[in-house]
């Protein structure tokens, strides 16, 4: 039973991370711009946030989930504003002239920025709760099983970001200025689009 829960958690975490969204695009672009370490640090921020929301849902931490959901509008609005900032910054960013040109973003800053952005979507708790219910895991019935699946979700998510960071890192040296500039434009517009969608959902 535990092996089955572990496998399901790994698959869920992996697929959750692999789904194309603003974080996916952000990590890809950061990896291409600054290298696999910055991309990996960004991905780990997302994986930790996924693990946090998974823990809130799995252990039935109603005080935390209630607070986050009660303030979901303002938390989500902050996230949308930050996405607009990142989208504009990416859209206007010049292509590096040399391979050694790197983003000034530090590893802690890369980690904390994606951690914060992922946490600005409190309704994710409801998605995790639904998934765990589908896995047959009651919120407080078995803390050992709950801990196992939270770790599995984190590991699955982290696994995807390792793959993305390493894969995109290998492509980094093959991109010319024109192609990199095109990637910046597409990434910036995509992130702005996700920000607009999040704002529309908040005000709907």
Coordinates of N, CA and C in Angstrom, one line a residue:
X1 N 0.8 -1.2 0.0 CA 0.0 0.0 0.0 C 0.9 1.3 0.0
X2 N 1.9 1.3 0.9 CA 2.8 2.4 0.9 C 3.6 2.6 -0.4
X3 N 4.0 1.5 -1.0 CA 4.7 1.6 -2.2 C 3.8 2.2 -3.3
X4 N 2.5 1.8 -3.3 CA 1.6 2.4 -4.3 C 1.4 3.9 -4.0
X5 N 1.2 4.3 -2.8 CA 1.1 5.7 -2.5 C 2.3 6.5 -2.9
X6 N 3.5 5.9 -2.6 CA 4.8 6.5 -3.0 C 4.8 6.7 -4.5
X7 N 4.5 5.7 -5.3 CA 4.5 5.8 -6.7 C 3.5 6.8 -7.2
X8 N 2.3 6.8 -6.7 CA 1.3 7.8 -7.1 C 1.7 9.2 -6.8
X9 N 2.3 9.4 -5.6 CA 2.8 10.7 -5.2 C 3.9 11.2 -6.1
X10 N 4.8 10.3 -6.5 CA 5.9 10.7 -7.4 C 5.4 11.1 -8.8
X11 N 4.5 10.3 -9.3 CA 3.9 10.6 -10.6 C 3.1 11.9 -10.5
X12 N 2.3 12.1 -9.5 CA 1.6 13.4 -9.4 C 2.5 14.6 -9.3
X13 N 3.5 14.5 -8.5 CA 4.4 15.6 -8.3 C 5.2 15.9 -9.6
X14 N 5.6 14.9 -10.3 CA 6.3 15.0 -11.6 C 5.4 15.7 -12.6
X15 N 4.1 15.2 -12.8 CA 3.2 15.7 -13.8 C 2.8 17.2 -13.4
X16 N 2.6 17.4 -12.1 CA 2.3 18.8 -11.7 C 3.3 19.8 -12.1
X17 N 4.6 19.4 -11.9 CA 5.7 20.3 -12.3 C 5.9 20.4 -13.8
X18 N 5.6 19.3 -14.5 CA 5.9 19.3 -15.9 C 4.8 20.0 -16.7
X19 N 3.7 20.3 -16.1 CA 2.6 21.0 -16.8 C 3.1 22.5 -17.1
X20 N 3.0 22.8 -18.4 CA 3.5 24.2 -18.8 C 2.7 25.3 -18.1
X21 N 3.3 26.2 -17.5 CA 2.7 27.3 -16.8 C 3.8 28.4 -16.7
X22 N 3.4 29.5 -15.9 CA 4.4 30.6 -15.8 C 5.7 30.1 -15.1
X23 N 5.6 29.2 -14.1 CA 6.8 28.8 -13.4 C 7.7 27.9 -14.4
X24 N 7.1 27.1 -15.2 CA 7.8 26.3 -16.2 C 8.6 27.2 -17.1
X25 N 7.9 28.2 -17.6 CA 8.6 29.1 -18.6 C 9.7 29.9 -17.9
X26 N 9.4 30.3 -16.6 CA 10.4 31.1 -15.9 C 11.7 30.3 -15.6
X27 N 11.5 29.0 -15.2 CA 12.7 28.2 -14.9 C 13.4 27.9 -16.2
X28 N 12.7 27.6 -17.3 CA 13.4 27.4 -18.6 C 14.2 28.6 -19.0
X29 N 13.6 29.8 -18.9 CA 14.3 31.0 -19.4 C 15.5 31.3 -18.5
X30 N 15.3 31.1 -17.2 CA 16.4 31.4 -16.2 C 17.6 30.4 -16.5
X31 N 17.3 29.2 -16.8 CA 18.3 28.2 -17.1 C 19.1 28.6 -18.3
X32 N 18.4 29.0 -19.4 CA 19.0 29.4 -20.6 C 19.9 30.7 -20.4
X33 N 19.4 31.6 -19.6 CA 20.1 32.8 -19.4 C 21.3 32.7 -18.4
X34 N 21.1 32.0 -17.3 CA 22.1 32.0 -16.3 C 22.7 30.6 -15.9
X35 N 22.3 29.6 -16.6 CA 22.9 28.3 -16.3 C 22.0 27.4 -15.5
X36 N 22.3 26.1 -15.5 CA 21.5 25.1 -14.8 C 21.4 25.2 -13.3
X37 N 22.4 25.8 -12.7 CA 22.3 25.9 -11.2 C 21.2 26.9 -10.8
X38 N 21.2 28.0 -11.5 CA 20.1 29.0 -11.3 C 18.7 28.4 -11.6
X39 N 18.7 27.6 -12.7 CA 17.4 27.0 -13.1 C 17.0 25.9 -12.0
X40 N 18.0 25.2 -11.5 CA 17.7 24.2 -10.5 C 17.3 24.8 -9.2
X41 N 17.9 25.9 -8.8 CA 17.5 26.6 -7.6 C 16.1 27.1 -7.7
X42 N 15.7 27.6 -8.9 CA 14.4 28.1 -9.1 C 13.4 26.9 -9.0
X43 N 13.7 25.8 -9.6 CA 12.9 24.7 -9.6 C 12.7 24.1 -8.2
X44 N 13.7 24.1 -7.4 CA 13.6 23.6 -6.0 C 12.7 24.5 -5.2
X45 N 12.6 25.8 -5.5 CA 11.7 26.7 -4.8 C 10.3 26.3 -5.1
X46 N 10.0 25.9 -6.3 CA 8.6 25.4 -6.7 C 8.3 24.1 -6.0
X47 N 9.3 23.2 -6.0 CA 9.1 21.9 -5.4 C 8.8 22.0 -3.9
X48 N 9.5 22.9 -3.2 CA 9.3 23.1 -1.8 C 7.9 23.6 -1.5
X49 N 7.5 24.6 -2.4 CA 6.1 25.1 -2.2 C 5.1 24.0 -2.5
X50 N 5.3 23.2 -3.5 CA 4.4 22.1 -3.7 C 4.3 21.2 -2.5
X51 N 5.5 20.9 -1.9 CA 5.5 20.1 -0.7 C 4.8 20.7 0.4
X52 N 4.9 22.0 0.6 CA 4.2 22.7 1.6 C 2.7 22.6 1.5
X53 N 2.2 22.9 0.3 CA 0.8 22.8 0.1 C 0.3 21.4 0.2
X54 N 1.1 20.4 -0.2 CA 0.7 19.0 -0.1 C 0.6 18.7 1.4
X55 N 1.6 19.2 2.2 CA 1.5 18.9 3.7 C 0.3 19.5 4.3
X56 N -0.1 20.7 3.9 CA -1.2 21.4 4.5 C -2.5 20.6 4.2
X57 N -2.6 20.0 3.0 CA -3.7 19.2 2.6 C -3.7 17.9 3.2
X58 N -2.5 17.2 3.2 CA -2.4 15.8 3.7 C -2.6 15.7 5.2
X59 N -2.1 16.7 6.0 CA -2.2 16.6 7.4 C -3.4 17.4 8.0
X60 N -4.2 17.9 7.1 CA -5.4 18.6 7.5 C -5.2 19.8 8.4
X61 N -4.2 20.6 8.0 CA -3.8 21.8 8.8 C -4.8 22.9 8.5
X62 N -5.9 22.8 9.1 CA -7.0 23.7 8.7 C -6.8 25.2 9.1
X63 N -6.0 25.4 10.1 CA -5.7 26.8 10.5 C -4.9 27.5 9.4
X64 N -3.9 26.8 8.9 CA -3.1 27.4 7.8 C -3.9 27.5 6.5
X65 N -4.6 26.4 6.2 CA -5.3 26.5 4.9 C -6.4 27.5 5.0
X66 N -7.1 27.6 6.1 CA -8.2 28.6 6.3 C -7.7 30.0 6.1
X67 N -6.5 30.3 6.7 CA -5.9 31.6 6.6 C -5.6 31.9 5.2
X68 N -4.9 31.0 4.5 CA -4.4 31.2 3.2 C -5.6 31.4 2.2
X69 N -6.6 30.6 2.4 CA -7.8 30.7 1.5 C -8.6 31.9 1.8
X70 N -8.6 32.3 3.0 CA -9.4 33.6 3.4 C -8.7 34.8 2.8
X71 N -7.4 34.8 2.6 CA -6.7 35.9 2.0 C -6.2 35.6 0.6
X72 N -6.9 34.6 -0.1 CA -6.4 34.2 -1.4 C -6.4 35.3 -2.4
X73 N -7.4 36.2 -2.3 CA -7.5 37.3 -3.3 C -6.2 38.2 -3.3
X74 N -5.8 38.6 -2.1 CA -4.7 39.5 -2.0 C -3.4 38.8 -2.2
X75 N -3.3 37.6 -1.7 CA -2.1 36.8 -2.0 C -1.9 36.6 -3.5
X76 N -3.0 36.2 -4.2 CA -3.0 36.0 -5.6 C -2.7 37.3 -6.4
X77 N -3.2 38.4 -5.9 CA -2.9 39.7 -6.6 C -1.5 40.1 -6.5
X78 N -0.9 39.8 -5.3 CA 0.6 40.1 -5.2 C 1.4 39.2 -6.2
X79 N 1.0 37.9 -6.3 CA 1.6 37.1 -7.2 C 1.5 37.5 -8.7
X80 N 0.3 38.0 -9.0 CA 0.0 38.5 -10.4 C 0.9 39.7 -10.7
X81 N 1.0 40.6 -9.7 CA 1.8 41.8 -9.9 C 3.3 41.4 -10.2
X82 N 3.7 40.5 -9.4 CA 5.1 40.0 -9.5 C 5.3 39.3 -10.9
X83 N 4.3 38.6 -11.3 CA 4.4 38.0 -12.7 C 4.5 39.1 -13.8
X84 N 3.7 40.1 -13.6 CA 3.8 41.2 -14.6 C 5.2 41.8 -14.6
X85 N 5.8 42.0 -13.4 CA 7.1 42.5 -13.3 C 8.1 41.6 -14.0
X86 N 8.0 40.3 -13.7 CA 8.9 39.3 -14.4 C 8.7 39.2 -15.9
X87 N 7.4 39.3 -16.3 CA 7.1 39.3 -17.7 C 7.7 40.4 -18.5
X88 N 7.6 41.6 -17.9 CA 8.1 42.8 -18.6 C 9.7 42.8 -18.6
X89 N 10.2 42.3 -17.5 CA 11.7 42.3 -17.4 C 12.2 41.3 -18.4
X90 N 11.5 40.1 -18.5 CA 12.0 39.1 -19.5 C 11.8 39.6 -20.9
X91 N 10.7 40.3 -21.2 CA 10.4 40.8 -22.5 C 11.4 41.8 -23.0
X92 N 11.9 42.6 -22.1 CA 12.8 43.7 -22.4 C 14.3 43.3 -22.3
X93 N 14.5 42.1 -21.7 CA 15.9 41.7 -21.5 C 16.6 41.5 -22.8
X94 N 17.9 42.0 -22.9 CA 18.7 41.8 -24.1 C 19.3 40.4 -24.1
X95 N 19.6 40.0 -25.3 CA 20.3 38.7 -25.4 C 21.7 38.8 -25.0
X96 N 22.3 37.8 -24.3 CA 23.7 37.9 -23.8 C 24.6 37.9 -25.1
X97 N 25.6 38.7 -25.0 CA 26.5 38.8 -26.2 C 27.5 37.6 -26.1
X98 N 27.9 37.2 -24.9 CA 28.8 36.1 -24.8 C 28.2 35.1 -23.8
X99 N 28.7 33.9 -23.9 CA 28.2 32.8 -23.0 C 28.5 33.1 -21.6
X100 N 29.5 33.8 -21.3 CA 29.8 34.1 -19.9 C 28.9 35.1 -19.3
X101 N 28.1 35.8 -20.1 CA 27.2 36.8 -19.6 C 26.1 36.1 -18.8
X102 N 25.9 36.4 -17.5 CA 24.9 35.7 -16.7 C 24.1 36.6 -16.0
X103 N 22.9 36.2 -15.6 CA 22.0 37.0 -14.9 C 22.6 37.2 -13.5
X104 N 22.4 38.4 -12.9 CA 22.9 38.7 -11.6 C 22.2 38.0 -10.5
X105 N 21.1 37.3 -10.9 CA 20.3 36.6 -9.9 C 21.1 35.5 -9.1
X106 N 21.1 35.6 -7.8 CA 21.8 34.7 -7.0 C 21.0 33.4 -6.8
X107 N 21.6 32.3 -6.3 CA 20.9 31.1 -6.1 C 19.8 31.2 -5.0
X108 N 20.1 31.9 -3.9 CA 19.0 32.1 -2.9 C 17.9 32.9 -3.4
X109 N 18.2 34.0 -4.2 CA 17.2 34.8 -4.8 C 16.3 34.0 -5.8
X110 N 17.0 33.2 -6.6 CA 16.2 32.3 -7.5 C 15.3 31.4 -6.8
X111 N 15.8 30.8 -5.7 CA 15.0 29.8 -4.9 C 13.8 30.6 -4.3
X112 N 14.1 31.7 -3.6 CA 13.0 32.4 -2.9 C 12.0 33.0 -3.8
X113 N 12.4 33.5 -5.0 CA 11.4 34.1 -5.8 C 10.4 33.1 -6.3
X114 N 10.8 31.9 -6.8 CA 9.8 30.9 -7.2 C 9.1 30.3 -6.1
X115 N 9.7 30.2 -4.9 CA 9.0 29.7 -3.7 C 7.8 30.6 -3.4
X116 N 8.1 32.0 -3.4 CA 7.1 32.9 -3.1 C 6.0 33.0 -4.2
X117 N 6.4 32.9 -5.4 CA 5.4 32.9 -6.5 C 4.5 31.7 -6.5
X118 N 5.0 30.5 -6.2 CA 4.2 29.3 -6.2 C 3.2 29.4 -5.0
X119 N 3.7 30.0 -3.9 CA 2.8 30.1 -2.7 C 1.7 31.1 -2.9
X120 N 1.8 31.9 -3.9 CA 0.7 33.0 -4.1 C -0.5 32.4 -4.8
X121 N -0.7 31.1 -4.8 CA -1.8 30.4 -5.4 C -2.5 29.5 -4.3
X122 N -3.0 30.1 -3.2 CA -3.6 29.3 -2.1 C -4.6 28.2 -2.6
X123 N -5.5 28.5 -3.6 CA -6.4 27.4 -4.0 C -5.8 26.1 -4.4
X124 N -4.4 26.1 -4.6 CA -3.7 24.9 -4.8 C -4.0 23.9 -3.7
X125 N -4.2 24.3 -2.5 CA -4.5 23.4 -1.4 C -5.7 22.6 -1.7
X126 N -6.7 23.2 -2.3 CA -7.9 22.4 -2.7 C -7.6 21.3 -3.7
X127 N -6.8 21.6 -4.7 CA -6.4 20.7 -5.7 C -5.7 19.5 -5.0
X128 N -4.7 19.8 -4.1 CA -4.0 18.7 -3.4 C -5.0 17.9 -2.5
X129 N -5.9 18.6 -1.9 CA -6.9 17.8 -1.0 C -7.7 16.9 -1.9
X130 N -8.1 17.3 -3.1 CA -8.9 16.5 -4.0 C -8.1 15.3 -4.5
X131 N -6.8 15.5 -4.8 CA -5.9 14.5 -5.2 C -5.7 13.4 -4.1
X132 N -5.5 13.9 -2.9 CA -5.2 13.0 -1.8 C -6.5 12.2 -1.5
X133 N -7.6 12.8 -1.7 CA -8.9 12.1 -1.5 C -9.0 11.0 -2.5
X134 N -8.6 11.3 -3.7 CA -8.7 10.3 -4.8 C -7.7 9.2 -4.6
X135 N -6.6 9.5 -3.8 CA -5.6 8.4 -3.5 C -6.1 7.6 -2.3
X136 N -7.2 8.0 -1.7 CA -7.7 7.2 -0.6 C -7.0 7.5 0.7
X137 N -6.4 8.8 0.8 CA -5.7 9.2 2.0 C -6.5 10.2 2.8
X138 N -7.0 9.8 3.9 CA -7.8 10.8 4.8 C -6.8 11.8 5.4
X139 N -7.3 13.0 5.6 CA -6.4 14.0 6.0 C -5.6 13.7 7.3
X140 N -6.3 13.0 8.2 CA -5.6 12.8 9.5 C -5.6 11.3 9.9
X141 N -5.9 10.4 9.0 CA -6.1 9.0 9.4 C -4.8 8.3 9.6
X142 N -3.8 8.6 8.8 CA -2.5 7.9 8.9 C -1.4 8.9 8.6
X143 N -0.7 9.4 9.7 CA 0.3 10.5 9.5 C 1.5 9.9 8.8
X144 N 1.8 8.6 9.0 CA 2.9 8.0 8.2 C 2.7 8.0 6.8
X145 N 1.5 7.6 6.3 CA 1.2 7.6 4.9 C 1.1 9.1 4.4
X146 N 0.6 10.0 5.2 CA 0.5 11.4 4.7 C 1.9 11.9 4.5
X147 N 2.8 11.7 5.4 CA 4.2 12.1 5.3 C 4.9 11.5 4.1
X148 N 4.6 10.2 3.8 CA 5.2 9.5 2.7 C 4.8 10.2 1.4
X149 N 3.5 10.5 1.2 CA 3.0 11.0 0.0 C 3.5 12.4 -0.2
X150 N 3.6 13.2 0.8 CA 4.1 14.6 0.7 C 5.5 14.6 0.2
X151 N 6.4 13.7 0.8 CA 7.7 13.5 0.4 C 7.8 13.1 -1.1
X152 N 6.9 12.2 -1.5 CA 6.9 11.7 -2.8 C 6.5 12.8 -3.8
X153 N 5.5 13.6 -3.4 CA 5.1 14.7 -4.3 C 6.3 15.7 -4.5
X154 N 7.0 16.0 -3.4 CA 8.2 16.9 -3.5 C 9.2 16.2 -4.4
X155 N 9.5 15.0 -4.2 CA 10.5 14.3 -5.0 C 10.2 14.2 -6.5
X156 N 8.9 14.0 -6.8 CA 8.5 14.0 -8.2 C 8.6 15.3 -8.8
X157 N 8.2 16.4 -8.1 CA 8.3 17.7 -8.6 C 9.8 18.1 -8.8
X158 N 10.6 17.8 -7.8 CA 12.1 18.1 -7.9 C 12.7 17.3 -9.0
X159 N 12.3 16.1 -9.3 CA 12.8 15.3 -10.4 C 12.6 16.0 -11.7
X160 N 11.4 16.6 -11.9 CA 11.2 17.2 -13.2 C 12.1 18.5 -13.3
X161 N 12.3 19.2 -12.3 CA 13.1 20.4 -12.4 C 14.5 20.1 -12.6
X162 N 15.0 19.0 -12.1 CA 16.4 18.5 -12.4 C 16.5 18.2 -13.9
X163 N 15.5 17.5 -14.4 CA 15.6 17.2 -15.8 C 15.5 18.4 -16.7
X164 N 14.6 19.4 -16.4 CA 14.5 20.6 -17.1 C 15.8 21.4 -17.1
X165 N 16.4 21.6 -15.9 CA 17.6 22.4 -15.7 C 18.7 21.8 -16.5
X166 N 18.9 20.5 -16.4 CA 20.0 19.8 -17.1 C 19.8 19.9 -18.6
X167 N 18.6 19.6 -19.0 CA 18.3 19.6 -20.5 C 18.5 21.0 -21.1
X168 N 17.9 22.0 -20.4 CA 18.0 23.4 -20.9 C 19.4 23.9 -20.8
X169 N 20.2 23.4 -19.8 CA 21.5 23.8 -19.6 C 22.4 23.4 -20.8
X170 N 22.1 22.2 -21.4 CA 22.9 21.7 -22.5 C 22.6 22.5 -23.8
X171 N 21.4 23.1 -23.9 CA 21.0 23.9 -25.0 C 21.6 25.3 -24.9
X172 N 22.0 25.7 -23.7 CA 22.3 27.1 -23.5 C 23.4 27.6 -24.4
X173 N 24.5 26.8 -24.6 CA 25.6 27.3 -25.4 C 25.4 27.3 -26.9
X174 N 24.2 26.7 -27.3 CA 23.9 26.6 -28.7 C 23.0 27.7 -29.2
X175 N 22.6 28.6 -28.3 CA 21.7 29.7 -28.7 C 22.4 30.9 -29.1
X176 N 22.1 31.4 -30.3 CA 22.7 32.7 -30.8 C 21.9 33.8 -30.2
X177 N 22.4 35.1 -30.4 CA 21.7 36.2 -29.9 C 20.2 36.4 -30.4
X178 N 20.0 36.1 -31.7 CA 18.7 36.3 -32.3 C 17.7 35.3 -31.7
X179 N 18.1 34.1 -31.5 CA 17.2 33.0 -31.0 C 17.0 33.3 -29.5
X180 N 18.0 33.7 -28.8 CA 17.8 34.0 -27.4 C 16.8 35.2 -27.2
X181 N 17.0 36.2 -28.1 CA 16.1 37.4 -28.0 C 14.6 36.9 -28.3
X182 N 14.5 36.0 -29.3 CA 13.1 35.5 -29.6 C 12.6 34.7 -28.4
X183 N 13.4 34.0 -27.7 CA 13.0 33.2 -26.5 C 12.5 34.2 -25.4
X184 N 13.3 35.3 -25.2 CA 12.9 36.3 -24.3 C 11.5 36.9 -24.6
X185 N 11.3 37.2 -25.8 CA 10.0 37.8 -26.2 C 8.9 36.8 -26.0
X186 N 9.0 35.6 -26.4 CA 8.0 34.6 -26.2 C 7.7 34.3 -24.8
X187 N 8.8 34.2 -24.0 CA 8.7 33.9 -22.6 C 8.0 35.1 -21.9
X188 N 8.4 36.3 -22.2 CA 7.9 37.5 -21.6 C 6.4 37.6 -21.8
X189 N 6.0 37.5 -23.1 CA 4.6 37.5 -23.5 C 3.8 36.4 -22.8
X190 N 4.3 35.2 -22.7 CA 3.6 34.1 -22.0 C 3.4 34.4 -20.6
X191 N 4.4 34.9 -19.9 CA 4.3 35.2 -18.5 C 3.3 36.3 -18.2
X192 N 3.3 37.3 -19.1 CA 2.3 38.4 -19.0 C 0.9 37.8 -19.2
X193 N 0.8 36.9 -20.1 CA -0.5 36.3 -20.4 C -1.0 35.5 -19.2
X194 N -0.1 34.8 -18.5 CA -0.5 34.1 -17.3 C -0.9 35.0 -16.2
X195 N -0.2 36.2 -16.1 CA -0.5 37.2 -15.1 C -1.9 37.8 -15.4
X196 N -2.2 38.0 -16.6 CA -3.5 38.6 -17.0 C -4.6 37.5 -16.7
X197 N -4.4 36.3 -16.9 CA -5.3 35.2 -16.6 C -5.6 35.1 -15.1
X198 N -4.5 35.2 -14.3 CA -4.7 35.2 -12.9 C -5.5 36.3 -12.4
X199 N -5.2 37.5 -12.9 CA -6.0 38.7 -12.5 C -7.5 38.5 -12.9
X200 N -7.7 38.0 -14.1 CA -9.1 37.8 -14.5 C -9.8 36.8 -13.6
X201 N -9.1 35.8 -13.2 CA -9.7 34.8 -12.3 C -10.0 35.4 -10.9
X202 N -9.1 36.3 -10.4 CA -9.3 36.9 -9.1 C -10.5 37.8 -9.1
X203 N -10.8 38.5 -10.2 CA -11.9 39.5 -10.3 C -13.2 38.9 -10.8
X204 N -13.1 37.6 -11.2 CA -14.3 37.0 -11.8 C -15.3 36.7 -10.7

